[in-house]
Amino acid sequence: MKAGRYEYRWADGTTMVSAPEYVELLMNWIETQIDNEHIFPKKTGEPFPPNFEDFVKRILRKLFRVYAHIYHSHFPKIVTLNEQAHLNTCFHRYLLFVSEFQLVDKEEMVPIQKLVETILKP
Amino acid sequence: MEDIQEEENGTDEEVLGSSLTMEKVAAAKQYIENHYKAQNKNIQERKERRWILERKLASSGVPKEEQINMIKDLERKETEFMRLKRNKISVDDFELLTIIGRGAFGEVRLCRERKSGNIYAMKKLKKSEMVMRGQVEHVRAERNLLAEVESHYIVKLYYSFQDPEYLYLIMEYLPGGDMMTLLMREDTLREDVARFYIAQSVLAIESIHRYNYIHRDIKPDNLLLDKDGHMKLSDFGLCKPLDCRNLPSIQENRATDDETMSEPMDVDRCFPDTDNKRSWRSPQEQLQHWQMNRRKLAFSTVGTPDYIAPEVLLKKGYGMECDWWSLGAIMYEMLVGYPPFYADDPISTCRKIVHWRNHLKFPEDAKFSSEAKDLICRLLCNVDHRLGTGGGAQQIKDHPWFKDVVWEKLYEMEAAYKPEVNDELDTQNFMKFDEVNSPAPERTRSGLSRKMLLAPKDLSFVGYTYKNFDAVKGLRHSLEMARTMSLDRSPAEAMPVELISGEAAEAQMVSSMDDPMII
C-alpha cells in the first residue's frame, strides 16, 4: 500500500499487498486485538495488562497508514463523493488524540507531514 | 507520464462511481455522524450523572465518608458501562421465553439475560420486511426515541443490536399487560378509572412531543401497564403497522358518493328491512360486533385504523396534534365500549374517520359526564380546533374533566387498576400466542460482524446498536436518587458534530501536496 513515495507492507515488511488487501488485513487484526479480553478486558474488575499502552500504540500507528493512503491516493475522489468533511473530522480527532497522549512517533507521520502540521499548529 | 496516468485513473474512478459505492458512501457518512453524536451524548450524560449525584449529596446530610463512597461507586459503574459497551451483544446472550406479542414484522417475547438474570421483553423485527415495507425510517426513529428519552412514561430500552436477519430491541418488561387486554376483560371502564389512564397518557404523549416525536399510531395495545398498574407508552407502531399505502386514497370532497357506497353494505348485512337505521347500528349491536371482532384483531398481524387521525389517513401532512385525536378515540372506547368509528372493515372505518362529522355519535344511554363528552368532542374534531393544537398538552390538562387530577403525583399514587401479577415471569395479562417453528438462525461469529454490515441490506441499519447505563447493576440507592432528580429534565441540546468545511479541507490538502519532500 502506497502513500506517495512511501510503501507499507504487511507483516512488517515481508509481504507486499494491495491497499484494499492491506486495509482488510489491518481491520481484521485490529478487531482481533479489541476482542482479545487479555488486552481489552470486559469482565468487571479485571485489570488492563501492564503493557496495554504498547498495544494501543501499535494499533494507532498502523491506522495512520490508512489515513496517509487515503489522503495521498484518493482525496480527489473523496471530494467528488462529498465525503471530505467526514474524513477530515475523523482524522482531526485521531490526530489530536494521538498527539495529546504521544501515541504515534513524528517520524511515522512524514508522508502527510504538511497536513499534520497544519492541524496541530496552535 | 505519471501525471497523465494519474489523470486517467481519476477519470475512470469518477465514471465508475457505482450505485453500490454511493450507498456505501451514504452509510459511511451516517456511521461517522452517528458515532460522534453518540460519543458526545455519552460524555454529556456521564457529566450529568456525576453532577446530579454531587448536587444531591451537597444538599443532603450524608457523612463525608459515605459521600466519597457513593461517588466512587458511580465511577465504578461508569467504568463497567464503558466495558459493557465494548461487549458484542447478540441474541445468544438471552434465554428466550414466552411470546407476548406478534406482528407483521416480528414478535415480542419475554427473555432472560444469561449473565445478569434480568428479565426483559425482546422485540425482534425482520430486516427484509422492514426494507420491503419502507419502514426503515420508522424503526430508526423508534430506536432513537427510546435511546434518547429518559422518562417513566415510556417503556425503557436497554439494548438494541442486529444480526444478518433481524433487528432486536431489548426493553423493559411490563407484566401488567396492556390497555387492549384490560378493555377486553372489562368492556368499559368507570369514569374515574378512564380519567386516570387518559391523564397518564397525556403525560406520556407530552413527553415524546417534547422531543419532536410524533407517534401517529397510539392505540390501546401500545399502552402498557407495569406490575402496579401504571401506564407506559410503547410499541411505536411497528409490530402491527397499518400500511396506509395499501388503502385507497380517500377524497374529502366525495361525501355524497361515500354515503351512497356505504348504505348498501349496511342494508345487506344488518338492517334488511329497517330503512330508518340503515347507516347506524344500535350501540348494543355495535358493541357485540366489536367484541367478537377485536379478539380476531388482537391475533392479526395487521393493525386497525380505528385510532388514526383523519389528516394521517388523508396523507396531507400532519403534526403532533394527530396523537391527541388518537387519545380521544381511546377515551371514547374506554367509556362507550367500542371505538367511535368502528366498522366491518378497515376501509369503511377510514371513510368514517375522514367524515367524522357525520359519524361521531354517542349512544343515547351513555352513562358518563357531559365534561367527558365535551373533551372527546374537542379531541375528535378538525385539527385546527382540536385541543392540543397550538397549546400543547397544557390545553388538555386545563379541561374541566381533569379538574381533580394532581398531575405531579399521577405516577406516585396508587393506580386506578391493580393488575394481578404473581411473579416476574408471569404473562397472564397478555394474549397467548403459539410458537411458530422457525429454522435455527445462522450463528454470527464475531470476526464476521463488521463485514456483514457492509452487505447492501444492512446499509439501512447503520448505527442501530445501543446500550443503556441502567443495564449496569450497582447500588440501587444512589441510582434511585439520581433518577429522581433527572426525571422530566428538559432534553439537552445535542452537541453538533464538528465538520470541517470543504474549502478548508481542500486548502489543507493542497498545502500538503506542495510538500517538496513528497515530490
Short mmCIF file of C-alpha atoms in Angstrom, two decimals, chain A residues 3-6 23-24 27-28 31 34-35 37 39-48 67 71-77 79-94 110-115 118-119, chain B residues 10 12-17 21-22 24-26 28-30 32-33 36 39-40 76 80 83-84 86-88 446-451 497-506 508-509 511-519:
data_model
loop_
_atom_site.label_atom_id
_atom_site.label_comp_id
_atom_site.label_asym_id
_atom_site.label_seq_id
_atom_site.Cartn_x
_atom_site.Cartn_y
_atom_site.Cartn_z
CA ALA A 3 1.31 6.82 0.49
CA GLY A 4 3.12 8.98 -2.03
CA ARG A 5 6.65 7.66 -2.36
CA TYR A 6 6.27 5.55 0.80
CA VAL A 23 -6.78 -2.37 4.90
CA GLU A 24 -8.74 -5.61 5.13
CA MET A 27 -9.06 -4.06 10.19
CA ASN A 28 -9.34 -7.77 10.88
CA GLU A 31 -10.81 -6.36 15.58
CA ILE A 34 -10.08 -5.43 20.61
CA ASP A 35 -11.91 -8.72 21.06
CA GLU A 37 -10.04 -9.99 26.60
CA ILE A 39 -5.77 -6.84 26.16
CA PHE A 40 -9.19 -5.16 26.45
CA PRO A 41 -10.84 -6.77 29.49
CA LYS A 42 -14.63 -6.97 29.55
CA LYS A 43 -15.33 -8.60 32.90
CA THR A 44 -15.87 -6.47 35.95
CA GLY A 45 -12.74 -5.66 37.89
CA GLU A 46 -10.36 -7.39 35.51
CA PRO A 47 -7.27 -5.18 35.13
CA PHE A 48 -5.68 -4.00 31.89
CA TYR A 67 -5.26 7.85 6.56
CA TYR A 71 -5.16 11.43 1.59
CA HIS A 72 -2.40 10.69 -0.89
CA SER A 73 -4.19 8.39 -3.29
CA HIS A 74 -7.90 9.11 -3.07
CA PHE A 75 -8.55 12.62 -1.82
CA PRO A 76 -9.94 13.97 -5.14
CA LYS A 77 -12.34 11.02 -5.20
CA VAL A 79 -14.14 15.31 -2.61
CA THR A 80 -16.14 14.10 -5.60
CA LEU A 81 -18.18 11.94 -3.22
CA ASN A 82 -18.60 14.94 -0.92
CA GLU A 83 -17.17 12.99 1.98
CA GLN A 84 -14.15 15.16 2.80
CA ALA A 85 -15.73 16.74 5.87
CA HIS A 86 -16.30 13.32 7.38
CA LEU A 87 -12.80 12.15 6.56
CA ASN A 88 -11.26 15.32 7.95
CA THR A 89 -13.33 15.12 11.12
CA CYS A 90 -12.17 11.58 11.78
CA PHE A 91 -8.55 12.38 11.04
CA HIS A 92 -8.67 15.56 13.15
CA ARG A 93 -9.87 13.59 16.15
CA TYR A 94 -7.41 10.79 15.55
CA VAL A 110 6.15 12.14 7.49
CA PRO A 111 4.06 11.07 4.46
CA ILE A 112 1.45 13.74 5.19
CA GLN A 113 3.59 15.95 7.38
CA LYS A 114 2.31 19.22 5.94
CA LEU A 115 -1.29 18.33 6.69
CA THR A 118 -1.39 22.43 9.69
CA ILE A 119 -3.81 20.69 12.02
CA GLY B 10 -9.14 9.67 -11.77
CA ASP B 12 -12.07 6.11 -14.61
CA GLU B 13 -12.86 6.27 -10.91
CA GLU B 14 -15.35 9.06 -11.39
CA VAL B 15 -17.11 7.25 -14.20
CA LEU B 16 -17.15 4.04 -12.19
CA GLY B 17 -18.95 5.56 -9.20
CA THR B 21 -20.41 2.86 -3.96
CA MET B 22 -22.88 5.68 -3.40
CA LYS B 24 -21.62 2.76 0.96
CA VAL B 25 -20.65 6.44 0.99
CA ALA B 26 -24.03 7.39 2.45
CA ALA B 28 -20.21 5.67 5.95
CA LYS B 29 -21.30 9.26 6.42
CA GLN B 30 -24.21 8.20 8.58
CA ILE B 32 -19.48 8.65 11.29
CA GLU B 33 -22.17 11.18 12.21
CA TYR B 36 -19.66 11.24 17.09
CA GLN B 39 -19.96 9.86 21.73
CA ASN B 40 -20.79 13.46 22.60
CA ARG B 76 -17.07 2.12 39.14
CA GLU B 80 -18.35 -1.04 33.91
CA ARG B 83 -16.74 -2.12 29.24
CA LEU B 84 -20.33 -3.17 28.64
CA ARG B 86 -17.40 -2.87 24.18
CA ASN B 87 -19.14 -6.25 24.51
CA LYS B 88 -20.65 -7.52 21.29
CA SER B 446 -17.57 -12.17 15.95
CA GLY B 447 -15.00 -11.91 13.18
CA LEU B 448 -17.70 -11.57 10.57
CA SER B 449 -19.88 -8.95 12.21
CA ARG B 450 -18.12 -5.98 10.61
CA LYS B 451 -18.22 -7.47 7.13
CA VAL B 497 -20.74 17.23 15.16
CA GLU B 498 -17.84 19.47 14.17
CA LEU B 499 -17.48 19.15 10.43
CA ILE B 500 -14.65 20.77 8.55
CA SER B 501 -15.76 22.83 5.59
CA GLY B 502 -14.85 21.52 2.18
CA GLU B 503 -12.87 24.63 1.32
CA ALA B 504 -10.67 24.37 4.39
CA ALA B 505 -10.10 20.72 3.63
CA GLU B 506 -9.08 21.46 0.08
CA GLN B 508 -5.05 22.00 3.68
CA MET B 509 -4.81 19.19 1.20
CA SER B 511 -0.72 22.70 1.04
CA SER B 512 0.29 19.14 1.80
CA MET B 513 0.60 18.38 -1.90
CA ASP B 514 3.14 21.18 -2.11
CA ASP B 515 5.43 19.44 0.33
CA PRO B 516 8.75 19.15 -1.53
CA MET B 517 9.68 16.01 0.36
CA ILE B 518 6.72 14.20 -1.13
CA ILE B 519 7.54 15.29 -4.66
#
